[in-house]
Short mmCIF file of C-alpha atoms in Angstrom, two decimals:
data_model
loop_
_atom_site.label_atom_id
_atom_site.label_comp_id
_atom_site.label_asym_id
_atom_site.label_seq_id
_atom_site.Cartn_x
_atom_site.Cartn_y
_atom_site.Cartn_z
CA MET A 106 14.19 19.43 -72.90
CA THR A 107 13.53 19.02 -69.21
CA GLN A 108 15.23 20.18 -66.07
CA THR A 109 14.95 20.19 -62.31
CA THR A 110 16.22 23.21 -60.44
CA PRO A 111 17.14 22.92 -56.77
CA LEU A 112 15.25 25.61 -54.85
CA GLN A 113 16.28 25.09 -51.26
CA THR A 114 17.78 22.70 -48.74
CA LEU A 115 16.06 22.54 -45.35
CA ARG A 116 18.23 21.40 -42.46
CA GLY A 117 17.34 20.84 -38.84
CA HIS A 118 16.55 17.20 -38.29
CA VAL A 119 19.19 15.09 -36.58
CA GLY A 120 19.66 11.82 -38.46
CA ARG A 121 17.49 10.17 -41.08
CA VAL A 122 14.44 12.06 -42.36
CA TRP A 123 11.79 9.50 -43.17
CA SER A 124 8.97 11.54 -44.64
CA VAL A 125 7.70 14.91 -45.87
CA ALA A 126 4.08 15.97 -46.49
CA TRP A 127 2.54 19.11 -48.00
CA SER A 128 -0.44 20.81 -46.38
CA PRO A 129 -3.54 20.81 -48.63
CA THR A 130 -2.88 24.40 -49.72
CA GLY A 131 0.78 23.64 -50.46
CA THR A 132 1.93 26.47 -48.20
CA MET A 133 3.31 24.32 -45.38
CA LEU A 134 5.52 21.24 -45.34
CA SER A 135 5.75 18.80 -42.44
CA SER A 136 8.73 16.51 -41.97
CA CYS A 137 9.67 13.78 -39.52
CA GLY A 138 12.38 11.27 -38.78
CA GLU A 139 14.43 9.32 -36.33
CA ASP A 140 14.98 12.33 -34.04
CA LYS A 141 11.31 11.89 -32.91
CA ASN A 142 10.42 15.45 -33.90
CA ILE A 143 8.02 16.87 -36.47
CA ARG A 144 9.19 20.04 -38.16
CA LEU A 145 6.86 22.47 -39.89
CA TRP A 146 8.22 24.62 -42.70
CA GLY A 147 6.50 27.60 -44.35
CA LYS A 148 7.14 30.88 -46.09
CA GLU A 149 7.38 34.19 -44.28
CA SER A 150 4.73 36.63 -45.46
CA PHE A 151 6.10 38.29 -48.63
CA GLY A 152 9.05 35.90 -48.50
CA THR A 153 10.01 33.38 -51.13
CA LYS A 154 12.02 30.97 -49.00
CA PHE A 155 10.73 28.26 -46.70
CA THR A 156 11.88 28.53 -43.10
CA ALA A 157 11.33 26.51 -39.93
CA LYS A 158 8.02 27.56 -38.38
CA ALA A 159 7.62 25.08 -35.53
CA ILE A 160 9.01 21.90 -33.97
CA LEU A 161 6.47 19.45 -32.59
CA SER A 162 8.14 17.25 -30.00
CA ASP A 163 7.65 15.21 -26.81
CA CYS A 164 4.77 13.12 -28.07
CA HIS A 165 6.48 10.04 -29.52
CA GLN A 166 9.02 7.82 -27.76
CA ARG A 167 10.55 6.46 -30.95
CA THR A 168 11.12 7.29 -34.65
CA ILE A 169 8.28 9.13 -36.40
CA ARG A 170 7.82 7.35 -39.69
CA GLU A 171 5.22 9.51 -41.43
CA THR A 172 3.00 12.56 -41.06
CA ALA A 173 -0.27 13.28 -42.88
CA TRP A 174 -2.39 16.46 -43.10
CA SER A 175 -6.17 16.29 -42.84
CA PRO A 176 -7.98 17.59 -45.97
CA CYS A 177 -9.02 20.73 -44.02
CA GLY A 178 -5.41 21.41 -43.02
CA ASN A 179 -6.27 21.78 -39.34
CA PHE A 180 -4.96 18.39 -38.21
CA ILE A 181 -1.72 16.48 -38.63
CA ALA A 182 -1.49 12.77 -37.87
CA SER A 183 1.90 11.22 -37.08
CA ALA A 184 2.74 7.50 -37.22
CA SER A 185 5.51 6.26 -34.96
CA PHE A 186 7.60 3.18 -34.29
CA ASP A 187 6.34 3.55 -30.68
CA ALA A 188 3.13 1.80 -31.91
CA THR A 189 0.98 4.93 -31.58
CA THR A 190 -0.46 7.53 -33.93
CA ALA A 191 -0.72 11.08 -32.60
CA ILE A 192 -3.22 13.70 -33.76
CA TRP A 193 -2.04 17.31 -33.64
CA ASP A 194 -4.56 20.16 -33.98
CA LYS A 195 -4.18 23.92 -34.07
CA ARG A 196 -7.24 24.91 -32.10
CA ALA A 197 -4.97 26.70 -29.65
CA GLY A 198 -3.32 28.66 -32.46
CA GLN A 199 -0.40 26.31 -32.93
CA PHE A 200 -0.28 22.55 -33.43
CA GLU A 201 -0.63 20.58 -30.21
CA CYS A 202 -1.01 16.87 -29.61
CA ASN A 203 -4.46 16.27 -28.12
CA ALA A 204 -5.16 12.67 -29.06
CA THR A 205 -3.14 9.48 -29.28
CA LEU A 206 -4.45 6.43 -31.10
CA GLU A 207 -3.30 3.15 -29.59
CA GLY A 208 -3.95 -0.43 -30.54
CA HIS A 209 -1.27 -1.58 -32.95
CA GLU A 210 1.02 -4.19 -31.43
CA ASN A 211 4.07 -2.92 -33.22
CA GLU A 212 5.61 -0.04 -35.20
CA VAL A 213 3.07 2.11 -37.08
CA LYS A 214 4.46 2.61 -40.57
CA SER A 215 1.99 4.89 -42.33
CA VAL A 216 -1.09 7.07 -41.82
CA THR A 217 -3.58 8.63 -44.27
CA TRP A 218 -6.84 10.66 -44.19
CA SER A 219 -9.78 10.03 -46.48
CA LYS A 220 -10.77 12.84 -48.85
CA SER A 221 -13.88 13.57 -46.78
CA GLY A 222 -11.85 13.75 -43.58
CA GLN A 223 -14.27 11.21 -42.12
CA PHE A 224 -11.73 8.38 -41.89
CA LEU A 225 -8.13 7.91 -40.85
CA ALA A 226 -6.20 4.74 -41.66
CA THR A 227 -3.00 3.37 -40.12
CA CYS A 228 -0.88 0.31 -40.84
CA SER A 229 1.78 -1.53 -38.90
CA ARG A 230 4.54 -4.05 -38.66
CA ASP A 231 1.87 -6.17 -36.90
CA LYS A 232 0.46 -6.89 -40.44
CA SER A 233 -2.83 -5.10 -39.79
CA VAL A 234 -4.55 -2.04 -41.25
CA TRP A 235 -6.83 -0.05 -38.94
CA VAL A 236 -9.56 2.32 -40.09
CA TRP A 237 -10.54 4.99 -37.56
CA GLU A 238 -13.73 7.02 -37.71
CA VAL A 239 -13.14 10.67 -36.99
CA GLY A 240 -15.72 12.02 -34.55
CA GLU A 241 -16.24 15.32 -32.77
CA GLU A 242 -13.92 16.59 -30.04
CA ASP A 243 -10.84 14.42 -30.51
CA GLU A 244 -12.83 11.22 -30.67
CA TYR A 245 -11.37 8.58 -32.90
CA GLU A 246 -13.15 5.28 -32.91
CA CYS A 247 -11.60 2.22 -34.45
CA GLY A 248 -14.04 1.15 -37.15
CA ALA A 249 -12.16 -1.85 -38.48
CA VAL A 250 -9.07 -3.95 -37.92
CA ILE A 251 -8.15 -5.53 -41.23
CA ASN A 252 -5.88 -8.57 -41.18
CA ALA A 253 -5.63 -9.17 -44.92
CA HIS A 254 -1.86 -8.93 -45.34
CA ILE A 255 0.44 -11.73 -44.22
CA GLN A 256 3.45 -9.46 -43.56
CA ASP A 257 4.51 -5.98 -42.38
CA VAL A 258 2.28 -3.29 -44.01
CA LYS A 259 4.38 -0.41 -45.35
CA LYS A 260 1.97 2.18 -46.69
CA VAL A 261 -1.71 3.17 -46.65
CA ARG A 262 -3.31 5.70 -48.98
CA PHE A 263 -6.95 6.70 -49.52
CA HIS A 264 -8.49 7.07 -52.97
CA PRO A 265 -8.61 10.76 -54.07
CA HIS A 266 -12.43 10.85 -54.17
CA ASP A 267 -14.04 7.72 -52.73
CA ASN A 268 -13.87 5.85 -49.45
CA ILE A 269 -11.49 3.27 -50.89
CA LEU A 270 -8.26 2.44 -49.10
CA ALA A 271 -5.08 1.00 -50.62
CA SER A 272 -2.26 -0.69 -48.70
CA ALA A 273 1.21 -1.87 -49.72
CA SER A 274 3.10 -4.62 -47.94
CA TYR A 275 6.30 -6.58 -47.34
CA ASP A 276 4.24 -9.55 -48.61
CA ASP A 277 4.78 -8.07 -52.14
CA THR A 278 1.09 -7.25 -52.68
CA VAL A 279 -1.14 -4.19 -52.75
CA LYS A 280 -4.68 -4.54 -51.43
CA LEU A 281 -7.74 -2.36 -51.81
CA PHE A 282 -10.51 -2.08 -49.23
CA LYS A 283 -13.96 -0.55 -49.35
CA GLU A 284 -16.61 0.13 -46.77
CA ASP A 285 -19.33 -2.48 -46.73
CA ALA A 286 -22.31 -0.40 -45.61
CA SER A 287 -24.50 -3.39 -44.77
CA GLU A 288 -21.90 -5.01 -42.54
CA ALA A 289 -20.48 -1.69 -41.28
CA ASP A 290 -17.07 -3.12 -41.99
CA TRP A 291 -14.17 -2.68 -44.39
CA VAL A 292 -13.65 -5.51 -46.84
CA ASN A 293 -10.80 -6.48 -49.12
CA CYS A 294 -12.11 -5.80 -52.66
CA ALA A 295 -8.93 -6.33 -54.71
CA THR A 296 -5.43 -7.79 -54.37
CA LEU A 297 -2.77 -6.56 -56.80
CA LYS A 298 -0.09 -9.17 -57.38
CA SER A 299 2.88 -8.68 -59.68
CA HIS A 300 5.77 -7.18 -57.70
CA THR A 301 8.41 -9.71 -56.69
CA SER A 302 9.52 -8.00 -53.48
CA THR A 303 8.32 -5.50 -50.84
CA VAL A 304 5.94 -2.83 -52.13
CA TRP A 305 7.12 0.33 -50.37
CA SER A 306 4.66 2.90 -51.59
CA LEU A 307 1.74 3.70 -53.87
CA ALA A 308 -0.01 6.71 -55.37
CA PHE A 309 -3.36 7.21 -57.11
CA ASP A 310 -3.64 9.44 -60.15
CA ARG A 311 -6.04 12.38 -60.04
CA THR A 312 -8.98 10.35 -61.35
CA GLY A 313 -8.50 7.49 -58.90
CA THR A 314 -8.83 4.98 -61.74
CA ARG A 315 -5.10 4.30 -61.90
CA LEU A 316 -2.54 3.47 -59.27
CA ALA A 317 1.27 3.59 -59.34
CA THR A 318 3.29 1.31 -57.05
CA CYS A 319 7.02 1.08 -56.32
CA SER A 320 9.02 -1.77 -54.90
CA ASP A 321 12.22 -3.31 -53.61
CA ASP A 322 12.20 -5.21 -56.93
CA GLN A 323 13.38 -1.90 -58.51
CA THR A 324 10.30 -1.50 -60.70
CA VAL A 325 7.34 0.85 -60.86
CA LYS A 326 3.99 -0.59 -61.92
CA ILE A 327 0.93 1.18 -63.23
CA TRP A 328 -2.43 -0.43 -62.48
CA LYS A 329 -5.74 0.36 -64.14
CA GLU A 330 -9.22 -0.11 -62.74
CA TYR A 331 -11.72 -2.14 -64.77
CA ARG A 332 -15.25 -1.67 -63.45
CA PRO A 333 -18.00 -4.22 -63.89
CA GLY A 334 -19.30 -4.01 -67.46
CA ASN A 335 -16.07 -2.43 -68.78
CA SER A 336 -15.79 -2.06 -72.55
CA ALA A 337 -12.44 -3.89 -72.63
CA GLY A 338 -14.28 -7.08 -71.64
CA ILE A 339 -12.19 -7.72 -68.50
CA PRO A 340 -14.24 -10.08 -66.31
CA THR A 341 -15.23 -8.85 -62.84
CA PRO A 342 -16.45 -12.09 -61.23
CA ASP A 343 -17.20 -10.73 -57.75
CA GLY A 344 -18.96 -7.58 -58.94
CA ASP A 345 -15.97 -5.52 -57.74
CA SER A 346 -13.58 -3.57 -59.94
CA VAL A 347 -10.59 -5.55 -61.14
CA TRP A 348 -7.18 -3.84 -61.17
CA LYS A 349 -4.70 -4.95 -63.80
CA CYS A 350 -1.04 -4.09 -64.19
CA VAL A 351 -0.92 -2.25 -67.53
CA CYS A 352 2.69 -1.03 -67.45
CA THR A 353 5.96 -2.00 -65.71
CA LEU A 354 8.82 0.50 -65.63
CA SER A 355 11.97 -1.56 -65.21
CA GLY A 356 15.65 -0.94 -65.83
CA HIS A 357 15.56 2.66 -64.60
CA HIS A 358 16.24 2.30 -60.88
CA GLY A 359 19.50 1.01 -59.39
CA ARG A 360 18.21 0.03 -55.94
CA THR A 361 15.02 -0.17 -53.86
CA ILE A 362 12.40 2.47 -54.77
CA TYR A 363 11.17 3.84 -51.45
CA ASP A 364 8.48 6.27 -52.58
CA ILE A 365 6.34 7.39 -55.48
CA SER A 366 4.21 10.50 -56.00
CA TRP A 367 1.72 11.06 -58.82
CA CYS A 368 1.10 14.78 -59.38
CA HIS A 369 -2.60 15.63 -59.64
CA SER A 370 -1.99 18.85 -61.59
CA THR A 371 0.70 17.82 -64.10
CA ASP A 372 0.14 14.01 -64.11
CA LEU A 373 3.91 13.51 -63.73
CA ILE A 374 5.21 10.63 -61.60
CA ALA A 375 8.25 11.11 -59.36
CA THR A 376 10.19 8.39 -57.54
CA GLY A 377 12.64 8.46 -54.63
CA CYS A 378 15.24 5.68 -54.76
CA GLY A 379 17.90 4.00 -52.63
CA ASP A 380 20.43 4.93 -55.34
CA ASP A 381 20.16 8.59 -54.17
CA ALA A 382 18.34 9.69 -57.35
CA ILE A 383 15.01 11.32 -58.08
CA ARG A 384 13.38 10.30 -61.36
CA ILE A 385 10.45 11.81 -63.21
CA PHE A 386 8.19 9.91 -65.60
CA LYS A 387 5.63 11.23 -68.06
CA GLU A 388 2.97 9.30 -69.88
CA SER A 389 3.80 8.85 -73.53
CA THR A 390 0.98 10.39 -75.58
CA ASP A 391 2.15 8.60 -78.72
CA HIS A 392 1.80 5.11 -77.34
CA SER A 393 -0.71 5.39 -74.53
CA SER A 394 -4.33 4.75 -75.35
CA GLY A 395 -6.76 2.91 -73.12
CA ASP A 396 -5.16 -0.44 -72.40
CA GLU A 397 -1.83 0.36 -74.04
CA VAL A 398 -0.01 2.47 -71.50
CA SER A 399 3.58 3.60 -71.63
CA PHE A 400 5.60 6.06 -69.59
CA ASP A 401 8.90 7.73 -70.48
CA LEU A 402 11.66 8.63 -68.06
CA VAL A 403 11.92 12.37 -68.75
CA HIS A 404 14.43 13.39 -66.11
CA THR A 405 16.88 11.91 -63.59
CA VAL A 406 18.52 13.91 -60.80
CA HIS A 407 21.54 11.75 -59.99
CA GLY A 408 22.89 12.38 -56.50
CA ALA A 409 19.73 14.34 -55.57
CA HIS A 410 20.74 13.53 -52.00
CA ALA A 411 23.96 12.17 -50.49
CA GLN A 412 22.11 9.04 -49.31
CA ASP A 413 18.85 7.13 -49.96
CA VAL A 414 15.83 9.23 -50.96
CA ASN A 415 13.08 8.10 -48.58
CA CYS A 416 10.11 10.19 -49.62
CA ILE A 417 9.02 12.39 -52.50
CA ALA A 418 5.98 14.69 -52.67
CA TRP A 419 4.56 16.96 -55.38
CA ASN A 420 3.21 20.26 -54.08
CA PRO A 421 -0.60 20.06 -54.46
CA MET A 422 -0.93 23.68 -55.64
CA VAL A 423 2.36 24.69 -57.30
CA PRO A 424 2.76 22.64 -60.50
CA GLY A 425 6.19 21.00 -60.81
CA MET A 426 7.30 21.74 -57.24
CA LEU A 427 8.73 18.74 -55.42
CA ALA A 428 9.87 18.03 -51.88
CA SER A 429 12.21 15.16 -51.03
CA CYS A 430 13.98 13.88 -47.93
CA SER A 431 16.81 11.51 -47.24
CA ASP A 432 18.86 9.40 -44.86
CA ASP A 433 21.41 12.25 -45.13
CA GLY A 434 19.19 14.31 -42.77
CA GLU A 435 18.23 16.88 -45.40
CA ILE A 436 15.00 17.97 -47.03
CA LYS A 437 15.19 19.48 -50.51
CA LEU A 438 12.76 21.50 -52.56
CA TRP A 439 12.90 21.33 -56.36
CA GLN A 440 11.16 22.95 -59.30
CA PHE A 441 10.65 20.68 -62.27
CA LYS A 442 10.24 22.26 -65.71
CA LEU A 443 9.05 20.50 -68.82
CA ASP A 444 8.91 22.56 -72.00
CA THR A 445 5.53 21.21 -72.91
CA LEU A 446 4.02 21.89 -69.48
CA MET B 222 25.78 -18.62 -22.20
CA ASN B 223 23.95 -17.80 -25.40
CA PRO B 224 21.41 -14.94 -25.59
CA SER B 225 18.33 -17.15 -25.84
CA GLY B 226 19.41 -19.19 -22.84
CA ASP B 227 18.78 -22.44 -24.70
CA ALA B 228 21.22 -25.22 -25.32
CA LEU B 229 23.81 -24.49 -27.96
CA GLU B 230 22.58 -25.17 -31.46
CA ASN B 231 25.93 -26.01 -32.90
CA ILE B 232 27.73 -27.75 -30.04
CA ASN B 233 30.94 -28.50 -31.78
CA PRO B 234 31.68 -26.02 -34.56
CA THR B 235 34.61 -26.51 -36.88
CA LEU B 236 37.46 -24.15 -36.10
CA TYR B 237 39.61 -22.44 -38.67
CA GLY B 238 42.89 -20.60 -38.28
CA LYS B 239 43.07 -16.82 -38.36
CA CYS B 240 44.72 -15.09 -41.27
CA GLU B 241 47.86 -13.02 -41.02
CA GLU B 242 47.55 -9.46 -39.80
CA ARG B 243 47.57 -7.02 -42.67
CA LEU B 244 50.76 -5.01 -43.06
CA VAL B 245 50.12 -1.27 -43.13
CA THR B 246 52.05 0.23 -45.99
CA ARG B 247 53.78 3.59 -45.99
CA GLU B 248 51.33 4.86 -48.62
CA GLU B 249 48.36 4.08 -46.38
CA GLU B 250 49.78 6.17 -43.57
CA ASP B 251 50.30 9.11 -45.92
CA ASP B 252 47.13 11.24 -45.73
CA ASP B 253 48.00 12.92 -49.01
CA ILE B 254 47.51 9.73 -50.98
CA ALA B 255 43.91 8.81 -51.81
CA ASP B 256 43.38 5.30 -50.57
CA GLU B 257 40.25 3.41 -51.57
CA PHE B 258 38.52 0.72 -49.55
CA ASP B 259 39.24 -2.88 -50.52
CA SER B 260 37.77 -6.19 -49.42
CA ARG B 261 40.60 -6.83 -46.96
CA GLU B 262 39.85 -3.62 -45.09
CA ILE B 263 36.16 -4.53 -44.88
CA PHE B 264 37.16 -8.01 -43.72
CA ASP B 265 39.28 -6.50 -40.96
CA LEU B 266 36.24 -4.55 -39.74
CA ILE B 267 34.10 -7.66 -39.33
CA ARG B 268 36.48 -10.60 -38.76
CA ASN B 269 36.62 -10.03 -35.00
CA ILE B 270 32.86 -9.87 -34.46
CA TYR B 271 31.96 -12.66 -32.02
CA ASP B 272 29.49 -15.41 -32.66
CA PRO B 273 26.37 -14.98 -30.47
CA GLU B 274 26.76 -18.42 -28.87
CA HIS B 275 30.48 -19.21 -28.95
CA PRO B 276 33.40 -17.14 -27.68
CA LEU B 277 34.83 -17.40 -31.18
CA THR B 278 35.09 -14.85 -33.94
CA LEU B 279 33.20 -14.98 -37.24
CA GLU B 280 36.56 -15.48 -38.91
CA GLU B 281 37.44 -18.51 -36.75
CA LEU B 282 34.06 -20.06 -37.59
CA HIS B 283 34.46 -19.23 -41.30
CA VAL B 284 31.21 -17.26 -41.18
CA VAL B 285 32.99 -14.42 -42.93
CA ASP B 286 35.74 -14.73 -45.49
CA VAL B 287 37.71 -12.14 -47.43
CA SER B 288 36.81 -13.85 -50.71
CA LEU B 289 33.10 -13.28 -50.06
CA ILE B 290 33.40 -9.50 -49.81
CA ASN B 291 33.03 -7.25 -52.83
CA VAL B 292 33.80 -3.53 -52.85
CA ASP B 293 32.86 -1.22 -55.70
CA ASN B 294 34.35 2.17 -54.86
CA THR B 295 32.98 3.90 -57.95
CA LYS B 296 29.41 2.90 -57.11
CA ASN B 297 29.98 3.11 -53.32
CA GLU B 298 28.68 -0.44 -52.98
CA ILE B 299 29.85 -3.10 -50.54
CA LYS B 300 28.51 -6.62 -50.66
CA VAL B 301 29.26 -9.04 -47.84
CA ASN B 302 28.20 -12.67 -47.96
CA PHE B 303 28.28 -14.64 -44.73
CA THR B 304 28.00 -18.39 -44.23
CA PRO B 305 26.07 -19.67 -41.18
CA THR B 306 27.84 -22.57 -39.44
CA ILE B 307 24.79 -24.80 -39.88
CA PRO B 308 21.99 -24.53 -42.50
CA HIS B 309 19.18 -24.02 -39.98
CA CYS B 310 21.07 -21.64 -37.68
CA SER B 311 18.54 -19.47 -35.79
CA MET B 312 21.28 -16.92 -35.11
CA ALA B 313 21.76 -16.09 -38.79
CA THR B 314 19.68 -12.89 -38.71
CA LEU B 315 21.46 -11.69 -35.57
CA ILE B 316 24.88 -12.38 -37.11
CA GLY B 317 23.90 -10.53 -40.31
CA LEU B 318 22.58 -7.63 -38.25
CA SER B 319 25.84 -7.46 -36.28
CA ILE B 320 27.82 -7.27 -39.53
CA ARG B 321 25.51 -4.53 -40.85
CA VAL B 322 25.73 -2.49 -37.65
CA ARG B 323 29.52 -2.79 -37.54
CA LEU B 324 29.83 -1.58 -41.14
CA ILE B 325 27.22 1.20 -40.78
CA ARG B 326 29.15 2.56 -37.79
CA ALA B 327 32.62 2.22 -39.30
CA LEU B 328 32.14 3.23 -42.92
CA PRO B 329 31.42 6.64 -44.47
CA ALA B 330 27.67 7.14 -44.96
CA ARG B 331 28.01 7.20 -48.76
CA PHE B 332 28.44 3.42 -48.84
CA LYS B 333 25.48 1.18 -49.66
CA VAL B 334 25.99 -2.01 -47.70
CA ASN B 335 24.35 -5.31 -48.65
CA VAL B 336 24.74 -8.18 -46.22
CA GLU B 337 23.45 -11.49 -47.52
CA ILE B 338 23.76 -15.18 -46.74
CA THR B 339 26.16 -17.08 -49.00
CA PRO B 340 23.85 -18.70 -51.58
CA GLY B 341 22.85 -22.22 -50.64
CA SER B 342 24.12 -22.11 -47.07
CA HIS B 343 20.87 -21.61 -45.14
CA SER B 344 17.39 -23.12 -45.26
CA THR B 345 15.61 -19.74 -45.08
CA GLU B 346 18.22 -17.60 -46.82
CA PHE B 347 15.70 -15.66 -48.93
CA ALA B 348 13.61 -14.58 -45.91
CA ILE B 349 16.71 -13.61 -43.91
CA ASN B 350 18.21 -11.66 -46.80
CA LYS B 351 14.94 -9.76 -47.29
CA GLN B 352 14.83 -8.83 -43.62
CA LEU B 353 18.47 -7.70 -43.54
CA ALA B 354 17.93 -5.58 -46.67
CA ASP B 355 14.85 -3.82 -45.25
CA LYS B 356 16.35 -0.69 -43.70
CA GLU B 357 13.09 0.24 -42.02
CA ARG B 358 12.96 -3.04 -40.12
CA VAL B 359 16.67 -2.78 -39.34
CA ALA B 360 16.12 0.76 -38.00
CA ALA B 361 13.24 -0.45 -35.83
CA ALA B 362 15.31 -3.39 -34.57
CA LEU B 363 18.15 -1.08 -33.61
CA GLU B 364 15.76 0.97 -31.43
CA ASN B 365 15.23 -2.20 -29.38
CA SER B 366 17.60 -1.77 -26.44
CA THR B 367 17.80 -5.49 -25.63
CA LEU B 368 18.73 -6.38 -29.19
CA ILE B 369 21.24 -3.57 -29.57
CA GLY B 370 22.84 -4.74 -26.29
CA VAL B 371 23.33 -8.23 -27.71
CA ILE B 372 24.70 -6.82 -30.98
CA ASN B 373 27.11 -4.52 -29.16
CA GLN B 374 28.37 -7.49 -27.20
CA CYS B 375 28.96 -9.48 -30.41
CA ILE B 376 30.79 -6.57 -31.95
CA SER B 377 32.95 -5.70 -28.96
CA ARG B 378 33.83 -8.78 -26.93
CA PRO B 379 33.11 -12.46 -26.47
CA VAL B 380 30.19 -13.66 -24.42
CA THR B 381 31.76 -14.92 -21.20
CA ALA B 382 30.22 -17.45 -18.86
CA ALA B 383 28.94 -15.85 -15.68
#
C-alpha cells in the first residue's frame, strides 16, 4: 500500500516552470522558468508551509533553464538560454548575482556543482560541456571544454562523491568524464549507449555505482559500474570502469520522460513525464541481486500537473518529500508514503 | 521573396483546390452543448497558414490534409502529419514549427500536439520530427525574434513581393 499526498501548490511564475532544486539542507527550494526569474521558497520560522522568500531577477535576458545549489548552500548557479550561467551568492545577506560565466555559443541547458564544491559544470545546445574551477572571490576559471557529444547536451550531473561528471544528450548517449591529473584535463571515460532517443536527464544513486537515465524513448534505464577486476568478469579494456545497462523500465510512461530523481535516503526513483504523471519506482528485493536488477512501479500520480512535468526532486533531508514543476506554471510539493519505509 | 533570399526551391508547385467551408451547426453555436474537437476543426486552424516561399496556403499545396490529422479527445492528443512539397525541402522544419505554433496558440493547453512529417515524404524526416518534438528546442527557437517574425508572417498573411 503506497500513497502520495499533495502538500502544497506554489504559484508565482508566469508561464512554464522548467526546474526546481532543493538547497543542501532541504529547507529552501529554488525554481526557474521562462519568465526569466528565480524564485526562492522556504518555511517561515515555526511555520509548516513553504512561502515565497525572494525573487531573483534582472540577470538573464532569456529563459532560465535550471538552477543548482552549491554543496555549502551559499551559492546558486543558474543556466540560461541567453548562453550565460550566473552565480548568485548571499554574502550581502540575500542572494545577489556577482559573477556571470560566458563562453557557450548557445543556450545553456544545465548546471551542476561537484560534491567538493571545487568544480562547476555546464552544458549547452552548442554540444559542449564546460568544467569550471571555482576559485576565491568570484573567480571561475574554465578548466576544460569537452566536445565529446555530437548533439545538444541536455543535462550534466556530478557523481555524489568523486570528481566524475555525467552528461546526457540529444545524441541519445550518456557520457562520463573524469579529471586526468597528469594532463590537467577532463577526459571521456565511458559512453553509455542503449537509449533510442534523446536522454533528458540522469541521476546517480547514493553510492555513485549506479546511474538512472530517462529518455524521449519513454524508458528508464539503470546502469551499473563494473570496476577493473570486478568479480562478475566484465572486461575493462582501457583500465576504466565499464557501465552496463542492467535494467530497462519500459511500458510505464506514455510520453517523453523529462526528469528523474534517485532519492539518497529512501533509494526510491521518481520520474516526471510529458503525460502529466509522476511515477515512483522501488527496487525489487525479491529479484534484485548483483547483476540481476529489477524495479517495480509502486505508485503513479496521474494528472499530477495539468501539463508536462518538467522536473522532479527528492528533498535531501526529508525522506519521501518531493518537489515537481510543470508547463502549467505551478510547483507542487508531495509527501510519498510507503508502508515498508 | 522567400526568407532565405535564395532562389525558390520548388519553382512550380502543384496546386490543389480548396475544400468547402465548414457549415457551423446550430449545436456548435449552443454553449450549453459540449462540443469536442475533431480533425476538421484542427484542419481549419492550419489550412490557411502560408508556405514560407509561395503566397499559397498549406492546403493549396497539399502540405496539410484533413485525413492526416488525428484527434483523441479522451487522451487530449492531436497528431498532425504534413507533407513537404518536395522530399528535400529545406523549409520543412519551418513549416512544421508554424503548424505547432498555430496550434499551441489556438488550442487549450491540455492538448499534447505532435507535428510530424508524413512517413516517406522527406529525406531527413526522422531528424526533423525529432527537432519538432523537442519542446526545449522549440521554446528556444520561439525566443528568436527573427524566426518568430517569419513564423508569424506564415501564420497571418502571405509573403508579398516588395
